[in-house]
mmCIF file of C-alpha atoms and ligand atoms in Angstrom:
data_model
loop_
_atom_site.group_PDB
_atom_site.id
_atom_site.type_symbol
_atom_site.label_atom_id
_atom_site.label_comp_id
_atom_site.label_asym_id
_atom_site.label_seq_id
_atom_site.Cartn_x
_atom_site.Cartn_y
_atom_site.Cartn_z
ATOM 1 C CA MET A 1 0.040 0.051 -0.078
ATOM 2 C CA ALA A 2 1.530 3.377 -0.777
ATOM 3 C CA THR A 3 0.366 6.968 -0.524
ATOM 4 C CA ILE A 4 2.308 9.245 -2.885
ATOM 5 C CA ALA A 5 2.253 12.889 -3.585
ATOM 6 C CA THR A 6 3.793 15.205 -5.633
ATOM 7 C CA GLU A 7 5.051 18.394 -4.201
ATOM 8 C CA ALA A 8 6.344 21.328 -6.363
ATOM 9 C CA PRO A 9 4.640 23.145 -9.270
ATOM 10 C CA ALA A 10 4.517 21.052 -12.523
ATOM 11 C CA THR A 11 7.348 23.295 -14.034
ATOM 12 C CA ARG A 12 9.858 21.905 -11.493
ATOM 13 C CA ARG A 13 10.868 18.401 -11.543
ATOM 14 C CA ASP A 14 10.673 17.566 -8.059
ATOM 15 C CA PHE A 15 7.966 15.007 -6.630
ATOM 16 C CA LEU A 16 7.312 14.024 -3.365
ATOM 17 C CA LEU A 17 6.887 10.349 -2.820
ATOM 18 C CA ILE A 18 5.322 9.150 0.539
ATOM 19 C CA ALA A 19 5.465 5.336 1.073
ATOM 20 C CA THR A 20 3.553 3.511 3.804
ATOM 21 C CA GLY A 21 3.003 -0.455 4.390
ATOM 22 C CA ALA A 22 2.327 -2.997 6.746
ATOM 23 C CA LEU A 23 4.396 -3.193 9.806
ATOM 24 C CA GLY A 24 7.470 -5.371 8.879
ATOM 25 C CA ALA A 25 6.689 -5.591 4.971
ATOM 26 C CA VAL A 26 8.374 -3.794 2.314
ATOM 27 C CA GLY A 27 6.240 -0.562 1.377
ATOM 28 C CA THR A 28 6.283 0.414 -2.444
ATOM 29 C CA ALA A 29 6.686 3.698 -3.659
ATOM 30 C CA ALA A 30 4.675 4.872 -7.041
ATOM 31 C CA LEU A 31 3.608 7.988 -8.675
ATOM 32 C CA ILE A 32 0.238 9.645 -8.321
ATOM 33 C CA TRP A 33 -0.487 12.688 -10.433
ATOM 34 C CA PRO A 34 -1.591 15.118 -10.024
ATOM 35 C CA PHE A 35 -0.912 16.790 -6.503
ATOM 36 C CA VAL A 36 -2.606 15.193 -3.433
ATOM 37 C CA ALA A 37 -2.483 17.018 -0.492
ATOM 38 C CA SER A 38 -1.937 14.684 2.528
ATOM 39 C CA LEU A 39 1.783 14.358 2.927
ATOM 40 C CA ALA A 40 1.886 12.710 6.325
ATOM 41 C CA PRO A 41 4.087 9.409 6.348
ATOM 42 C CA ASP A 42 2.456 6.489 8.120
ATOM 43 C CA ALA A 43 3.289 6.208 11.583
ATOM 44 C CA GLU A 44 3.685 2.591 11.832
ATOM 45 C CA VAL A 45 5.982 2.519 8.808
ATOM 46 C CA ILE A 46 8.286 5.289 10.647
ATOM 47 C CA ALA A 47 8.302 3.192 13.978
ATOM 48 C CA ALA A 48 8.869 -0.097 11.908
ATOM 49 C CA GLY A 49 11.678 1.212 9.511
ATOM 50 C CA ALA A 50 10.367 -1.124 6.897
ATOM 51 C CA PRO A 51 12.667 -0.866 3.607
ATOM 52 C CA VAL A 52 10.765 0.722 1.014
ATOM 53 C CA ASP A 53 11.031 -0.046 -2.757
ATOM 54 C CA VAL A 54 11.343 2.821 -5.683
ATOM 55 C CA ASP A 55 10.175 1.777 -9.021
ATOM 56 C CA LEU A 56 13.016 3.807 -10.853
ATOM 57 C CA GLU A 57 11.139 3.623 -14.282
ATOM 58 C CA PRO A 58 8.627 6.823 -14.155
ATOM 59 C CA ILE A 59 11.317 8.833 -13.117
ATOM 60 C CA GLN A 60 12.526 11.229 -15.983
ATOM 61 C CA LEU A 61 15.942 12.244 -16.701
ATOM 62 C CA GLY A 62 16.619 14.960 -14.621
ATOM 63 C CA GLN A 63 14.068 14.716 -12.309
ATOM 64 C CA ILE A 64 14.292 14.326 -8.547
ATOM 65 C CA VAL A 65 12.005 12.084 -6.565
ATOM 66 C CA LYS A 66 11.212 12.491 -2.714
ATOM 67 C CA VAL A 67 10.900 9.304 -0.684
ATOM 68 C CA PHE A 68 10.171 9.093 3.127
ATOM 69 C CA TRP A 69 11.994 6.458 4.685
ATOM 70 C CA ARG A 70 12.054 5.945 8.775
ATOM 71 C CA GLY A 71 10.628 9.345 8.614
ATOM 72 C CA LYS A 72 13.417 11.028 6.941
ATOM 73 C CA LEU A 73 13.470 12.693 3.821
ATOM 74 C CA ILE A 74 15.343 11.027 0.629
ATOM 75 C CA PHE A 75 16.077 12.195 -2.796
ATOM 76 C CA VAL A 76 16.235 9.910 -5.675
ATOM 77 C CA ARG A 77 17.925 11.738 -8.641
ATOM 78 C CA HIS A 78 17.740 10.540 -12.198
ATOM 79 C CA ARG A 79 20.989 12.386 -13.402
ATOM 80 C CA THR A 80 21.619 13.429 -16.814
ATOM 81 C CA PRO A 81 25.134 12.682 -18.385
ATOM 82 C CA GLU A 82 26.135 16.403 -18.116
ATOM 83 C CA GLU A 83 25.253 16.014 -14.302
ATOM 84 C CA ILE A 84 27.133 12.936 -14.032
ATOM 85 C CA LYS A 85 30.303 14.199 -15.850
ATOM 86 C CA SER A 86 30.478 17.098 -13.853
ATOM 87 C CA ALA A 87 30.252 15.035 -10.789
ATOM 88 C CA GLU A 88 32.771 13.027 -11.837
ATOM 89 C CA ASP A 89 35.083 15.670 -13.027
ATOM 90 C CA VAL A 90 35.846 16.985 -9.757
ATOM 91 C CA ASP A 91 39.394 16.929 -7.846
ATOM 92 C CA ILE A 92 38.133 15.334 -4.747
ATOM 93 C CA SER A 93 41.203 17.273 -3.124
ATOM 94 C CA THR A 94 39.286 20.248 -3.282
ATOM 95 C CA LEU A 95 36.357 19.145 -1.522
ATOM 96 C CA ARG A 96 35.614 20.003 1.796
ATOM 97 C CA ASP A 97 34.118 16.306 2.553
ATOM 98 C CA PRO A 98 36.017 14.087 -0.059
ATOM 99 C CA GLN A 99 34.479 11.379 -1.768
ATOM 100 C CA THR A 100 34.293 10.575 -5.464
ATOM 101 C CA ASP A 101 31.199 10.188 -7.308
ATOM 102 C CA ALA A 102 31.585 6.575 -8.093
ATOM 103 C CA ALA A 103 31.475 6.000 -3.958
ATOM 104 C CA ARG A 104 28.233 7.552 -3.864
ATOM 105 C CA VAL A 105 26.398 5.751 -6.453
ATOM 106 C CA LYS A 106 25.992 1.778 -6.893
ATOM 107 C CA PRO A 107 28.452 0.218 -9.447
ATOM 108 C CA GLY A 108 26.689 0.482 -13.043
ATOM 109 C CA HIS A 109 24.100 2.836 -11.646
ATOM 110 C CA ALA A 110 25.609 6.210 -11.974
ATOM 111 C CA PRO A 111 22.489 7.895 -13.419
ATOM 112 C CA PHE A 112 20.639 7.228 -10.100
ATOM 113 C CA LEU A 113 21.809 9.099 -7.254
ATOM 114 C CA ILE A 114 20.220 8.246 -3.622
ATOM 115 C CA VAL A 115 20.730 10.962 -0.616
ATOM 116 C CA TYR A 116 19.163 12.042 2.332
ATOM 117 C CA GLY A 117 17.276 15.240 1.909
ATOM 118 C CA ASN A 118 18.320 17.351 4.623
ATOM 119 C CA CYS A 119 20.989 19.925 4.693
ATOM 120 C CA THR A 120 23.916 18.888 6.962
ATOM 121 C CA HIS A 121 24.134 22.190 8.302
ATOM 122 C CA LEU A 122 20.721 22.551 10.275
ATOM 123 C CA GLY A 123 18.715 20.303 8.424
ATOM 124 C CA CYS A 124 16.586 22.601 6.084
ATOM 125 C CA VAL A 125 15.479 20.812 2.789
ATOM 126 C CA PRO A 126 17.700 21.955 -0.059
ATOM 127 C CA LEU A 127 16.399 23.021 -3.592
ATOM 128 C CA GLY A 128 17.150 20.646 -6.333
ATOM 129 C CA HIS A 129 18.703 22.124 -9.464
ATOM 130 C CA GLU A 130 19.663 25.311 -7.853
ATOM 131 C CA GLY A 131 22.893 27.038 -6.827
ATOM 132 C CA ALA A 132 26.230 27.310 -8.637
ATOM 133 C CA TYR A 133 26.638 23.279 -9.108
ATOM 134 C CA LYS A 134 22.942 23.032 -10.203
ATOM 135 C CA GLY A 135 22.657 20.059 -7.779
ATOM 136 C CA TRP A 136 21.079 21.635 -4.311
ATOM 137 C CA PHE A 137 21.074 24.782 -2.899
ATOM 138 C CA CYS A 138 19.830 25.280 0.936
ATOM 139 C CA PRO A 139 18.076 28.646 1.312
ATOM 140 C CA CYS A 140 18.491 28.879 5.106
ATOM 141 C CA HIS A 141 22.017 29.479 5.145
ATOM 142 C CA GLY A 142 23.194 29.317 1.449
ATOM 143 C CA SER A 143 24.818 25.857 1.535
ATOM 144 C CA VAL A 144 25.757 24.717 -1.886
ATOM 145 C CA PHE A 145 25.715 20.904 -3.004
ATOM 146 C CA ASP A 146 26.863 19.375 -6.464
ATOM 147 C CA THR A 147 25.043 16.988 -8.791
ATOM 148 C CA SER A 148 26.768 14.308 -6.367
ATOM 149 C CA GLY A 149 24.912 15.950 -3.348
ATOM 150 C CA ARG A 150 28.774 16.792 -2.075
ATOM 151 C CA ILE A 151 29.101 20.122 -0.101
ATOM 152 C CA ARG A 152 30.907 22.491 -2.386
ATOM 153 C CA GLN A 153 29.781 26.189 -0.625
ATOM 154 C CA GLY A 154 28.310 27.588 2.422
ATOM 155 C CA PRO A 155 28.424 26.135 6.189
ATOM 156 C CA ALA A 156 27.171 22.519 6.025
ATOM 157 C CA PRO A 157 29.831 20.548 6.856
ATOM 158 C CA LEU A 158 29.260 17.179 5.080
ATOM 159 C CA ASN A 159 27.704 15.914 2.135
ATOM 160 C CA LEU A 160 24.387 14.839 1.737
ATOM 161 C CA PRO A 161 24.797 11.603 3.229
ATOM 162 C CA VAL A 162 23.780 8.187 1.226
ATOM 163 C CA PRO A 163 21.261 5.949 2.875
ATOM 164 C CA PRO A 164 21.307 2.334 2.587
ATOM 165 C CA TYR A 165 19.614 0.741 -0.564
ATOM 166 C CA THR A 166 20.073 -1.609 -2.996
ATOM 167 C CA PHE A 167 19.187 -2.309 -6.445
ATOM 168 C CA VAL A 168 16.694 -5.350 -6.826
ATOM 169 C CA SER A 169 16.551 -5.044 -10.344
ATOM 170 C CA ASP A 170 17.730 -2.666 -12.906
ATOM 171 C CA THR A 171 14.761 -0.478 -12.312
ATOM 172 C CA LYS A 172 13.825 -0.765 -8.773
ATOM 173 C CA ILE A 173 15.572 0.131 -5.607
ATOM 174 C CA ARG A 174 14.909 -1.060 -2.097
ATOM 175 C CA ILE A 175 15.998 1.722 0.544
ATOM 176 C CA GLY A 176 16.799 0.207 4.100
ATOM 177 C CA GLU A 177 18.736 -2.874 2.643
ATOM 178 C CA GLU A 178 22.194 -2.751 2.039
ATOM 179 C CA SER A 179 24.147 -4.318 -0.980
ATOM 180 C CA ARG A 180 26.256 -7.173 -0.295
ATOM 181 C CA GLY A 181 29.521 -6.104 0.334
ATOM 182 C CA GLY A 182 28.603 -2.418 0.516
ATOM 183 C CA ALA A 183 28.436 0.345 2.896
ATOM 184 C CA PRO A 184 26.642 3.580 2.900
ATOM 185 C CA ALA A 185 28.526 6.666 2.906
ATOM 186 C CA HIS A 186 27.975 8.686 6.134
ATOM 187 C CA ALA A 187 25.151 6.198 6.946
HETATM 188 S S1 FES B 201 20.294 24.352 7.236
HETATM 189 FE FE1 FES B 201 21.161 24.466 4.960
HETATM 190 S S2 FES B 201 22.676 26.229 5.135
HETATM 191 FE FE2 FES B 201 21.988 26.117 7.220
#
């Protein structure tokens, strides 16, 4: 069972998904259009921390989808080739929180970046496709993140963390379950 909503105006490429499900079960997120007003995640799911499946197929190139897992906001971003290249081309020795882009995505799945959706400064929700690097811009105090979710400017001390997740197929991820042998960045 899933209750999903879109958040931003149609001119923006952001969606809000709220996944709900039975206690202990895997929730499934899917897109509903148009806007649905109720955005409160299911309390049982927050308490249970059940994994959430997200179908990647409806997420268009360049789009950012928002999912709640364990009551925390998560961005699922379908990056364009240009966004991937700009993330990969960075000299990580210049970064405040040095991480390669490859360390922040799953092998063979560079188009999909999955990160927690709260600024690592004081927790505001950054705006997608904004800021000097067109990653995210946090309007609260001006932190700027690149298309890998790495902190590039402003007061935030760390990159947007990568939650535990795994690809269960080429077009579906399960948030809350880590790939074998993998470890989430800043989990
Ligand atoms: S909360 Fe994002 S810059 Fe302060």
